[in-house]
PDB file of C-alpha atoms and ligand atoms in Angstrom:
ATOM      1  CA  MET A   1     -20.683  -1.453 -24.800  1.00  0.00           C
ATOM      2  CA  ILE A   2     -20.742  -4.998 -23.452  1.00  0.00           C
ATOM      3  CA  LEU A   3     -17.137  -4.692 -22.290  1.00  0.00           C
ATOM      4  CA  ALA A   4     -17.889  -1.342 -20.635  1.00  0.00           C
ATOM      5  CA  GLY A   5     -20.637  -3.115 -18.689  1.00  0.00           C
ATOM      6  CA  HIS A   6     -18.172  -5.811 -17.626  1.00  0.00           C
ATOM      7  CA  GLN A   7     -15.793  -3.113 -16.416  1.00  0.00           C
ATOM      8  CA  ILE A   8     -18.494  -1.488 -14.301  1.00  0.00           C
ATOM      9  CA  ALA A   9     -19.358  -4.897 -12.802  1.00  0.00           C
ATOM     10  CA  ALA A  10     -15.660  -5.533 -12.041  1.00  0.00           C
ATOM     11  CA  ALA A  11     -15.344  -2.114 -10.379  1.00  0.00           C
ATOM     12  CA  ALA A  12     -18.455  -2.845  -8.306  1.00  0.00           C
ATOM     13  CA  VAL A  13     -16.989  -6.185  -7.125  1.00  0.00           C
ATOM     14  CA  ALA A  14     -13.743  -4.441  -6.103  1.00  0.00           C
ATOM     15  CA  ALA A  15     -15.634  -1.675  -4.281  1.00  0.00           C
ATOM     16  CA  VAL A  16     -17.788  -4.191  -2.362  1.00  0.00           C
ATOM     17  CA  VAL A  17     -14.673  -6.148  -1.300  1.00  0.00           C
ATOM     18  CA  MET A  18     -13.025  -2.908  -0.118  1.00  0.00           C
ATOM     19  CA  VAL A  19     -16.048  -1.979   1.999  1.00  0.00           C
ATOM     20  CA  TRP A  20     -16.069  -5.508   3.443  1.00  0.00           C
ATOM     21  CA  LEU A  21     -12.356  -5.235   4.301  1.00  0.00           C
ATOM     22  CA  LEU A  22     -12.837  -1.831   5.949  1.00  0.00           C
ATOM     23  CA  ARG A  23     -15.617  -3.230   8.153  1.00  0.00           C
ATOM     24  CA  SER A  24     -14.055  -6.615   8.965  1.00  0.00           C
ATOM     25  CA  ARG A  25     -12.375  -7.541  12.230  1.00  0.00           C
ATOM     26  CA  TRP A  26     -10.687 -10.721  10.934  1.00  0.00           C
ATOM     27  CA  THR A  27      -8.121  -8.620   9.033  1.00  0.00           C
ATOM     28  CA  HIS A  28      -6.222  -7.837  12.249  1.00  0.00           C
ATOM     29  CA  ALA A  29      -5.885 -11.536  13.035  1.00  0.00           C
ATOM     30  CA  HIS A  30      -4.828 -12.372   9.461  1.00  0.00           C
ATOM     31  CA  PRO A  31      -3.180  -9.245   8.037  1.00  0.00           C
ATOM     32  CA  ARG A  32      -1.321 -10.951   5.190  1.00  0.00           C
ATOM     33  CA  PRO A  33      -4.377 -12.448   3.393  1.00  0.00           C
ATOM     34  CA  ALA A  34      -6.167  -9.122   3.982  1.00  0.00           C
ATOM     35  CA  LEU A  35      -3.338  -7.264   2.220  1.00  0.00           C
ATOM     36  CA  VAL A  36      -3.631  -9.643  -0.758  1.00  0.00           C
ATOM     37  CA  LEU A  37      -7.308  -8.695  -1.083  1.00  0.00           C
ATOM     38  CA  TRP A  38      -6.528  -4.971  -0.725  1.00  0.00           C
ATOM     39  CA  GLN A  39      -3.930  -5.146  -3.493  1.00  0.00           C
ATOM     40  CA  MET A  40      -6.184  -7.153  -5.822  1.00  0.00           C
ATOM     41  CA  SER A  41      -9.230  -4.954  -5.230  1.00  0.00           C
ATOM     42  CA  GLY A  42      -7.228  -1.712  -5.583  1.00  0.00           C
ATOM     43  CA  LEU A  43      -5.719  -2.821  -8.895  1.00  0.00           C
ATOM     44  CA  THR A  44      -9.103  -4.046 -10.150  1.00  0.00           C
ATOM     45  CA  LEU A  45     -10.842  -0.789  -9.259  1.00  0.00           C
ATOM     46  CA  VAL A  46      -8.252   1.350 -11.058  1.00  0.00           C
ATOM     47  CA  LEU A  47      -8.109  -0.906 -14.146  1.00  0.00           C
ATOM     48  CA  ALA A  48     -11.894  -1.210 -14.326  1.00  0.00           C
ATOM     49  CA  SER A  49     -12.400   2.560 -14.020  1.00  0.00           C
ATOM     50  CA  VAL A  50     -10.020   3.176 -16.936  1.00  0.00           C
ATOM     51  CA  GLY A  51     -11.497   0.206 -18.820  1.00  0.00           C
ATOM     52  CA  ALA A  52     -15.088   1.445 -18.433  1.00  0.00           C
ATOM     53  CA  LEU A  53     -14.211   4.833 -19.934  1.00  0.00           C
ATOM     54  CA  PHE A  54     -12.252   3.361 -22.876  1.00  0.00           C
ATOM     55  CA  GLY A  55     -14.727   0.499 -23.331  1.00  0.00           C
ATOM     56  CA  PHE A  56     -17.565   2.962 -23.824  1.00  0.00           C
ATOM     57  CA  GLY A  57     -15.644   5.744 -25.585  1.00  0.00           C
ATOM     58  CA  LEU A  58     -13.821   3.627 -28.185  1.00  0.00           C
ATOM     59  CA  ALA A  59     -16.598   1.046 -28.768  1.00  0.00           C
ATOM     60  CA  PRO A  60     -17.658   2.534 -32.169  1.00  0.00           C
ATOM     61  CA  PHE A  61     -14.209   1.656 -33.620  1.00  0.00           C
ATOM     62  CA  ARG A  62     -14.752  -2.075 -32.825  1.00  0.00           C
ATOM     63  CA  ARG A  63     -11.008  -2.641 -32.379  1.00  0.00           C
ATOM     64  CA  GLY A  64      -8.707  -3.141 -29.387  1.00  0.00           C
ATOM     65  CA  VAL A  65      -7.893  -0.220 -27.065  1.00  0.00           C
ATOM     66  CA  PHE A  66      -4.373   0.380 -28.396  1.00  0.00           C
ATOM     67  CA  PRO A  67      -5.225   0.270 -32.157  1.00  0.00           C
ATOM     68  CA  SER A  68      -8.279   2.418 -31.422  1.00  0.00           C
ATOM     69  CA  LEU A  69      -6.175   5.017 -29.599  1.00  0.00           C
ATOM     70  CA  LEU A  70      -3.712   5.043 -32.523  1.00  0.00           C
ATOM     71  CA  ASP A  71      -6.662   5.584 -34.898  1.00  0.00           C
ATOM     72  CA  LEU A  72      -8.075   8.383 -32.756  1.00  0.00           C
ATOM     73  CA  PRO A  73      -6.225  11.358 -34.407  1.00  0.00           C
ATOM     74  CA  SER A  74      -7.607  10.444 -37.850  1.00  0.00           C
ATOM     75  CA  ARG A  75     -11.037   9.047 -36.859  1.00  0.00           C
ATOM     76  CA  TRP A  76     -12.079  11.124 -33.831  1.00  0.00           C
ATOM     77  CA  HIS A  77     -14.828  12.825 -35.914  1.00  0.00           C
ATOM     78  CA  GLU A  78     -16.627   9.438 -36.120  1.00  0.00           C
ATOM     79  CA  LEU A  79     -17.310   9.626 -32.353  1.00  0.00           C
ATOM     80  CA  ASP A  80     -20.202  11.574 -30.885  1.00  0.00           C
ATOM     81  CA  LEU A  81     -19.765  13.961 -27.981  1.00  0.00           C
ATOM     82  CA  TRP A  82     -20.414  11.348 -25.263  1.00  0.00           C
ATOM     83  CA  HIS A  83     -17.880   8.870 -26.670  1.00  0.00           C
ATOM     84  CA  LEU A  84     -15.299  11.633 -27.138  1.00  0.00           C
ATOM     85  CA  ALA A  85     -15.839  12.820 -23.560  1.00  0.00           C
ATOM     86  CA  ALA A  86     -15.354   9.250 -22.232  1.00  0.00           C
ATOM     87  CA  VAL A  87     -12.101   8.809 -24.212  1.00  0.00           C
ATOM     88  CA  ALA A  88     -10.819  12.191 -23.012  1.00  0.00           C
ATOM     89  CA  ALA A  89     -11.702  11.307 -19.404  1.00  0.00           C
ATOM     90  CA  GLY A  90      -9.941   7.919 -19.775  1.00  0.00           C
ATOM     91  CA  LEU A  91      -6.774   9.514 -21.169  1.00  0.00           C
ATOM     92  CA  LEU A  92      -6.789  12.178 -18.448  1.00  0.00           C
ATOM     93  CA  LEU A  93      -7.296   9.558 -15.738  1.00  0.00           C
ATOM     94  CA  VAL A  94      -4.418   7.390 -17.028  1.00  0.00           C
ATOM     95  CA  ALA A  95      -2.102  10.417 -17.336  1.00  0.00           C
ATOM     96  CA  TRP A  96      -3.113  11.653 -13.865  1.00  0.00           C
ATOM     97  CA  LEU A  97      -2.460   8.240 -12.260  1.00  0.00           C
ATOM     98  CA  VAL A  98       0.804   7.500 -14.092  1.00  0.00           C
ATOM     99  CA  VAL A  99       2.350  10.964 -13.631  1.00  0.00           C
ATOM    100  CA  ASN A 100       1.329  11.047  -9.971  1.00  0.00           C
ATOM    101  CA  GLN A 101       2.803   7.589  -9.319  1.00  0.00           C
ATOM    102  CA  ILE A 102       6.082   8.579 -11.024  1.00  0.00           C
ATOM    103  CA  LEU A 103       6.258  11.811  -8.999  1.00  0.00           C
ATOM    104  CA  CYS A 104       5.587   9.861  -5.794  1.00  0.00           C
ATOM    105  CA  PHE A 105       8.344   7.357  -6.559  1.00  0.00           C
ATOM    106  CA  ARG A 106      10.720  10.195  -7.471  1.00  0.00           C
ATOM    107  CA  ASP A 107      10.034  12.243  -4.326  1.00  0.00           C
ATOM    108  CA  THR A 108      10.303   9.185  -2.074  1.00  0.00           C
ATOM    109  CA  ALA A 109      13.527   8.042  -3.762  1.00  0.00           C
ATOM    110  CA  ARG A 110      15.031  11.531  -3.321  1.00  0.00           C
ATOM    111  CA  ALA A 111      14.026  11.694   0.346  1.00  0.00           C
ATOM    112  CA  ARG A 112      15.521   8.250   0.975  1.00  0.00           C
ATOM    113  CA  ALA A 113      18.732   9.116  -0.913  1.00  0.00           C
ATOM    114  CA  ARG A 114      19.150  12.282   1.198  1.00  0.00           C
ATOM    115  CA  HIS A 115      18.503  10.257   4.332  1.00  0.00           C
ATOM    116  CA  ARG A 116      21.023   7.553   3.366  1.00  0.00           C
ATOM    117  CA  LEU A 117      23.627  10.269   2.722  1.00  0.00           C
ATOM    118  CA  LEU A 118      22.933  11.774   6.121  1.00  0.00           C
ATOM    119  CA  LEU A 119      23.237   8.358   7.740  1.00  0.00           C
ATOM    120  CA  GLN A 120      26.643   7.830   6.105  1.00  0.00           C
ATOM    121  CA  LEU A 121      27.818  10.977   7.899  1.00  0.00           C
ATOM    122  CA  VAL A 122      26.290  10.519  11.336  1.00  0.00           C
ATOM    123  CA  ALA A 123      25.528   6.809  11.897  1.00  0.00           C
ATOM    124  CA  GLN A 124      27.746   3.973  13.062  1.00  0.00           C
ATOM    125  CA  PRO A 125      27.078   0.325  12.164  1.00  0.00           C
ATOM    126  CA  ASN A 126      26.389  -1.881  15.172  1.00  0.00           C
ATOM    127  CA  SER A 127      24.725  -5.317  15.427  1.00  0.00           C
ATOM    128  CA  GLY A 128      23.192  -5.219  11.949  1.00  0.00           C
ATOM    129  CA  ALA A 129      21.803  -1.684  12.292  1.00  0.00           C
ATOM    130  CA  LEU A 130      22.985   1.883  11.929  1.00  0.00           C
ATOM    131  CA  VAL A 131      23.145   3.652  15.278  1.00  0.00           C
ATOM    132  CA  VAL A 132      22.525   7.400  15.383  1.00  0.00           C
ATOM    133  CA  ASP A 133      23.849   9.162  18.457  1.00  0.00           C
ATOM    134  CA  HIS A 134      20.634  10.976  19.371  1.00  0.00           C
ATOM    135  CA  PRO A 135      18.774  10.987  22.706  1.00  0.00           C
ATOM    136  CA  VAL A 136      15.281  10.648  21.172  1.00  0.00           C
ATOM    137  CA  ALA A 137      14.229   6.985  20.999  1.00  0.00           C
ATOM    138  CA  VAL A 138      13.520   6.036  17.377  1.00  0.00           C
ATOM    139  CA  ALA A 139      13.888   2.964  15.205  1.00  0.00           C
ATOM    140  CA  TYR A 140      12.994   2.760  11.554  1.00  0.00           C
ATOM    141  CA  CYS A 141      13.794   1.184   8.229  1.00  0.00           C
ATOM    142  CA  VAL A 142      14.796   3.132   5.126  1.00  0.00           C
ATOM    143  CA  PRO A 143      13.563   0.632   2.516  1.00  0.00           C
ATOM    144  CA  GLY A 144      14.901   0.046  -0.960  1.00  0.00           C
ATOM    145  CA  ARG A 145      17.270  -2.279  -2.792  1.00  0.00           C
ATOM    146  CA  HIS A 146      19.892  -1.467  -0.159  1.00  0.00           C
ATOM    147  CA  PRO A 147      17.769  -1.002   2.967  1.00  0.00           C
ATOM    148  CA  ARG A 148      19.057   0.573   6.161  1.00  0.00           C
ATOM    149  CA  ILE A 149      17.832  -0.308   9.628  1.00  0.00           C
ATOM    150  CA  VAL A 150      18.321   2.676  11.900  1.00  0.00           C
ATOM    151  CA  VAL A 151      18.142   2.859  15.672  1.00  0.00           C
ATOM    152  CA  SER A 152      19.004   5.816  17.898  1.00  0.00           C
ATOM    153  CA  ALA A 153      21.216   5.763  20.976  1.00  0.00           C
ATOM    154  CA  GLY A 154      18.090   6.831  22.904  1.00  0.00           C
ATOM    155  CA  ALA A 155      16.259   3.687  21.750  1.00  0.00           C
ATOM    156  CA  ARG A 156      19.183   1.472  22.720  1.00  0.00           C
ATOM    157  CA  ARG A 157      19.152   3.004  26.212  1.00  0.00           C
ATOM    158  CA  LEU A 158      15.356   2.713  26.438  1.00  0.00           C
ATOM    159  CA  LEU A 159      15.063  -0.955  25.474  1.00  0.00           C
ATOM    160  CA  SER A 160      16.327  -4.199  26.954  1.00  0.00           C
ATOM    161  CA  LYS A 161      18.405  -6.522  24.747  1.00  0.00           C
ATOM    162  CA  VAL A 162      15.455  -8.772  23.852  1.00  0.00           C
ATOM    163  CA  GLU A 163      13.174  -5.781  23.172  1.00  0.00           C
ATOM    164  CA  LEU A 164      15.775  -4.240  20.877  1.00  0.00           C
ATOM    165  CA  ASP A 165      16.178  -7.545  19.027  1.00  0.00           C
ATOM    166  CA  ALA A 166      12.390  -7.698  18.493  1.00  0.00           C
ATOM    167  CA  VAL A 167      12.347  -4.111  17.194  1.00  0.00           C
ATOM    168  CA  LEU A 168      15.200  -4.826  14.766  1.00  0.00           C
ATOM    169  CA  ALA A 169      13.407  -7.990  13.564  1.00  0.00           C
ATOM    170  CA  HIS A 170      10.290  -5.882  12.925  1.00  0.00           C
ATOM    171  CA  GLU A 171      12.282  -3.405  10.828  1.00  0.00           C
ATOM    172  CA  ARG A 172      14.049  -6.204   8.931  1.00  0.00           C
ATOM    173  CA  ALA A 173      10.636  -7.665   8.071  1.00  0.00           C
ATOM    174  CA  HIS A 174       9.659  -4.314   6.489  1.00  0.00           C
ATOM    175  CA  ALA A 175      12.872  -4.306   4.454  1.00  0.00           C
ATOM    176  CA  ARG A 176      12.765  -7.984   3.399  1.00  0.00           C
ATOM    177  CA  GLU A 177       9.075  -8.047   2.457  1.00  0.00           C
ATOM    178  CA  ARG A 178       9.290  -4.666   0.662  1.00  0.00           C
ATOM    179  CA  HIS A 179       6.329  -3.236   2.531  1.00  0.00           C
ATOM    180  CA  ASP A 180       7.152   0.121   0.989  1.00  0.00           C
ATOM    181  CA  LEU A 181       6.052  -1.271  -2.403  1.00  0.00           C
ATOM    182  CA  VAL A 182       2.792  -2.565  -0.895  1.00  0.00           C
ATOM    183  CA  LEU A 183       2.033   0.912   0.447  1.00  0.00           C
ATOM    184  CA  ALA A 184       3.281   2.965  -2.535  1.00  0.00           C
ATOM    185  CA  PRO A 185       0.217   2.746  -4.877  1.00  0.00           C
ATOM    186  CA  PHE A 186      -2.224   3.527  -2.072  1.00  0.00           C
ATOM    187  CA  GLN A 187      -0.120   6.444  -0.787  1.00  0.00           C
ATOM    188  CA  ALA A 188       0.085   7.767  -4.357  1.00  0.00           C
ATOM    189  CA  LEU A 189      -3.718   7.651  -4.637  1.00  0.00           C
ATOM    190  CA  ARG A 190      -4.026   9.533  -1.340  1.00  0.00           C
ATOM    191  CA  ARG A 191      -1.632  12.158  -2.677  1.00  0.00           C
ATOM    192  CA  LEU A 192      -3.971  12.632  -5.660  1.00  0.00           C
ATOM    193  CA  VAL A 193      -6.912  13.449  -3.407  1.00  0.00           C
ATOM    194  CA  PRO A 194      -5.431  14.404  -0.015  1.00  0.00           C
ATOM    195  CA  SER A 195      -8.767  15.732   1.264  1.00  0.00           C
ATOM    196  CA  SER A 196     -10.534  12.391   0.714  1.00  0.00           C
ATOM    197  CA  ARG A 197     -11.431  10.938   4.103  1.00  0.00           C
ATOM    198  CA  LEU A 198     -12.156   7.572   2.504  1.00  0.00           C
ATOM    199  CA  LEU A 199      -8.706   7.343   0.879  1.00  0.00           C
ATOM    200  CA  THR A 200      -7.072   8.478   4.129  1.00  0.00           C
ATOM    201  CA  ARG A 201      -8.954   5.724   5.964  1.00  0.00           C
ATOM    202  CA  VAL A 202      -7.984   3.110   3.367  1.00  0.00           C
ATOM    203  CA  CYS A 203      -4.308   4.120   3.556  1.00  0.00           C
ATOM    204  CA  SER A 204      -4.354   4.130   7.345  1.00  0.00           C
ATOM    205  CA  THR A 205      -5.933   0.635   7.347  1.00  0.00           C
ATOM    206  CA  ILE A 206      -3.286  -0.728   4.969  1.00  0.00           C
ATOM    207  CA  GLU A 207      -0.439   0.914   6.908  1.00  0.00           C
ATOM    208  CA  LEU A 208      -1.725  -0.761  10.070  1.00  0.00           C
ATOM    209  CA  LEU A 209      -1.927  -4.171   8.339  1.00  0.00           C
ATOM    210  CA  VAL A 210       1.653  -3.780   7.085  1.00  0.00           C
ATOM    211  CA  GLU A 211       2.801  -2.995  10.635  1.00  0.00           C
ATOM    212  CA  MET A 212       0.962  -6.077  11.890  1.00  0.00           C
ATOM    213  CA  CYS A 213       2.684  -8.256   9.280  1.00  0.00           C
ATOM    214  CA  ALA A 214       6.079  -7.017  10.502  1.00  0.00           C
ATOM    215  CA  ASP A 215       4.956  -7.474  14.129  1.00  0.00           C
ATOM    216  CA  ASP A 216       3.980 -11.100  13.423  1.00  0.00           C
ATOM    217  CA  ARG A 217       7.369 -11.911  11.923  1.00  0.00           C
ATOM    218  CA  ALA A 218       9.216 -10.261  14.830  1.00  0.00           C
ATOM    219  CA  ALA A 219       6.956 -12.010  17.362  1.00  0.00           C
ATOM    220  CA  ARG A 220       7.645 -15.408  15.780  1.00  0.00           C
ATOM    221  CA  GLN A 221      11.383 -14.845  16.282  1.00  0.00           C
ATOM    222  CA  HIS A 222      11.444 -13.131  19.676  1.00  0.00           C
ATOM    223  CA  GLY A 223       8.019 -13.603  21.252  1.00  0.00           C
ATOM    224  CA  ARG A 224       5.032 -11.261  21.517  1.00  0.00           C
ATOM    225  CA  GLU A 225       5.753  -9.666  24.883  1.00  0.00           C
ATOM    226  CA  PRO A 226       9.220  -8.164  24.111  1.00  0.00           C
ATOM    227  CA  LEU A 227       7.819  -6.402  21.053  1.00  0.00           C
ATOM    228  CA  ALA A 228       4.692  -5.257  22.932  1.00  0.00           C
ATOM    229  CA  SER A 229       6.761  -3.824  25.806  1.00  0.00           C
ATOM    230  CA  ALA A 230       9.152  -2.147  23.330  1.00  0.00           C
ATOM    231  CA  LEU A 231       6.182  -0.504  21.576  1.00  0.00           C
ATOM    232  CA  GLU A 232       4.820   0.560  24.947  1.00  0.00           C
ATOM    233  CA  ARG A 233       8.110   2.200  25.869  1.00  0.00           C
ATOM    234  CA  PHE A 234       8.298   4.033  22.527  1.00  0.00           C
ATOM    235  CA  HIS A 235       4.696   5.160  22.960  1.00  0.00           C
ATOM    236  CA  ALA A 236       5.248   6.343  26.545  1.00  0.00           C
ATOM    237  CA  ASN A 237       8.301   8.313  25.359  1.00  0.00           C
ATOM    238  CA  GLY A 238       6.249  10.017  22.666  1.00  0.00           C
ATOM    239  CA  ALA A 239       8.555   8.468  20.079  1.00  0.00           C
ATOM    240  CA  THR A 240       6.023   8.488  17.265  1.00  0.00           C
ATOM    241  CA  GLY A 241       6.610   9.874  13.818  1.00  0.00           C
ATOM    242  CA  THR A 242       8.273   8.628  10.672  1.00  0.00           C
ATOM    243  CA  PRO A 243      11.020  10.199   8.540  1.00  0.00           C
ATOM    244  CA  THR A 244       9.827  10.770   4.946  1.00  0.00           C
ATOM    245  CA  GLY A 245      10.037   7.545   2.937  1.00  0.00           C
ATOM    246  CA  ALA A 246      10.825   5.395   6.007  1.00  0.00           C
ATOM    247  CA  LEU A 247       8.844   2.795   7.979  1.00  0.00           C
ATOM    248  CA  ALA A 248       9.110   3.427  11.711  1.00  0.00           C
ATOM    249  CA  ILE A 249       8.614   1.017  14.596  1.00  0.00           C
ATOM    250  CA  ALA A 250       6.072   3.350  16.210  1.00  0.00           C
ATOM    251  CA  GLY A 251       4.000   5.339  13.745  1.00  0.00           C
ATOM    252  CA  ALA A 252       0.544   6.764  14.383  1.00  0.00           C
ATOM    253  CA  ASP A 253      -0.548   6.721  18.061  1.00  0.00           C
ATOM    254  CA  ALA A 254      -3.797   4.819  17.435  1.00  0.00           C
ATOM    255  CA  HIS A 255      -1.931   2.161  15.458  1.00  0.00           C
ATOM    256  CA  VAL A 256       0.619   1.615  18.233  1.00  0.00           C
ATOM    257  CA  VAL A 257      -2.128   1.154  20.826  1.00  0.00           C
ATOM    258  CA  ALA A 258      -3.970  -1.322  18.571  1.00  0.00           C
ATOM    259  CA  ARG A 259      -0.758  -3.251  17.901  1.00  0.00           C
ATOM    260  CA  ILE A 260       0.143  -3.499  21.593  1.00  0.00           C
ATOM    261  CA  ARG A 261      -3.368  -4.761  22.380  1.00  0.00           C
ATOM    262  CA  ARG A 262      -3.191  -7.257  19.512  1.00  0.00           C
ATOM    263  CA  LEU A 263       0.194  -8.588  20.661  1.00  0.00           C
ATOM    264  CA  ARG A 264      -0.923  -8.974  24.282  1.00  0.00           C
ATOM    265  CA  GLN A 265      -4.515 -10.106  23.719  1.00  0.00           C
ATOM    266  CA  PRO A 266      -4.689 -11.721  20.285  1.00  0.00           C
ATOM    267  CA  GLU A 267      -8.309 -12.146  19.216  1.00  0.00           C
ATOM    268  CA  PRO A 268      -9.000 -15.735  18.117  1.00  0.00           C
ATOM    269  CA  THR A 269     -10.863 -14.535  15.033  1.00  0.00           C
ATOM    270  CA  ALA A 270     -11.430 -17.353  12.579  1.00  0.00           C
ATOM    271  CA  PHE A 271     -10.063 -17.073   9.078  1.00  0.00           C
ATOM    272  CA  PRO A 272     -13.031 -16.238   6.813  1.00  0.00           C
ATOM    273  CA  LEU A 273     -14.075 -19.282   4.808  1.00  0.00           C
ATOM    274  CA  VAL A 274     -15.151 -17.013   1.971  1.00  0.00           C
ATOM    275  CA  TRP A 275     -11.566 -15.747   1.456  1.00  0.00           C
ATOM    276  CA  PRO A 276     -10.760 -18.181  -1.423  1.00  0.00           C
ATOM    277  CA  LEU A 277     -14.115 -17.341  -3.006  1.00  0.00           C
ATOM    278  CA  VAL A 278     -13.404 -13.602  -2.770  1.00  0.00           C
ATOM    279  CA  VAL A 279      -9.894 -14.107  -4.220  1.00  0.00           C
ATOM    280  CA  GLY A 280     -11.444 -16.076  -7.109  1.00  0.00           C
ATOM    281  CA  LEU A 281     -14.117 -13.419  -7.681  1.00  0.00           C
ATOM    282  CA  LEU A 282     -11.519 -10.633  -7.659  1.00  0.00           C
ATOM    283  CA  GLY A 283      -9.305 -12.705  -9.982  1.00  0.00           C
ATOM    284  CA  VAL A 284     -12.173 -12.946 -12.501  1.00  0.00           C
ATOM    285  CA  ALA A 285     -12.889  -9.207 -12.099  1.00  0.00           C
ATOM    286  CA  LEU A 286      -9.197  -8.401 -12.600  1.00  0.00           C
ATOM    287  CA  VAL A 287      -8.936 -10.548 -15.745  1.00  0.00           C
ATOM    288  CA  THR A 288     -12.160  -8.974 -17.033  1.00  0.00           C
ATOM    289  CA  SER A 289     -10.700  -5.509 -16.467  1.00  0.00           C
ATOM    290  CA  ALA A 290      -7.403  -6.397 -18.137  1.00  0.00           C
ATOM    291  CA  SER A 291      -9.218  -8.011 -21.102  1.00  0.00           C
ATOM    292  CA  ILE A 292     -10.136  -4.561 -22.395  1.00  0.00           C
ATOM    293  CA  PHE A 293      -6.533  -4.175 -23.525  1.00  0.00           C
ATOM    294  CA  ALA A 294      -6.503  -7.489 -25.403  1.00  0.00           C
ATOM    295  CA  LEU A 295      -9.979  -7.944 -26.910  1.00  0.00           C
ATOM    296  CA  PRO A 296     -11.655  -5.975 -29.694  1.00  0.00           C
ATOM    297  CA  LEU A 297     -14.188  -3.525 -28.248  1.00  0.00           C
ATOM    298  CA  GLN A 298     -17.837  -4.144 -29.066  1.00  0.00           C
TER     299      GLN A 298
HETATM  300 ZN1   ZN B 301       6.948  -0.893  11.353  1.00  0.00          ZN
END
């Protein structure tokens, strides 16, 4: 029961940090540290939710989670209805999360494989990217172990040399930093509850932060203005939208506008002094959540 209480406290810490991140303005000025907090708080919340259910449900066995689960078929009659319900909910939650994440990875991998095959047939390599002979201006990255940076003939006509270089640097940043893996768990959670406005907002926030990380890397190499003007041209051409499983230069309209504004008028928002404290607090919450799998329940 004590461990179940710790799990609830850890989940509460993660939830408070998430609300803080959703309401904060500093995240746009410092997207990378913000993403670290999002990943830590997301993992803590999921682990703590599972841990709270198992911590309460299996407490009468006074053993670790794994030995207790192995004992469950022969000792389930020792649990009362509430403990049994908590164990069942924990098992269902784990199965739901794991199966959904596997299905997400599988569907995304299939979509990317189909796209890579298509690119082999229609695209020509040029200047470190694959060029598709299509009039619509698009640029995107198909991430993975063997990423592809794709740019259309329309985009090459639309952009100047320096703008195109900035766009390609942005896409390379997505590929090199594996932003697809940062997004994957959150997108999987959204797929579980597609009608949840809160999850949609969280995913949208994290997608925007990922774009800003790639923007920052491209801007360091080629300057802020070439990337901002390239985004503006894509936006004016209505070139928004992302192939399934890819990371495009210009995604959602609102994000593109925010990114252009951020590149042209960066807000001098100070880095929050409490960031190390929050990381430490989340670290303790995360270790507390994970401890349920190592310590005997009590
Ligand atoms: Zn991007």
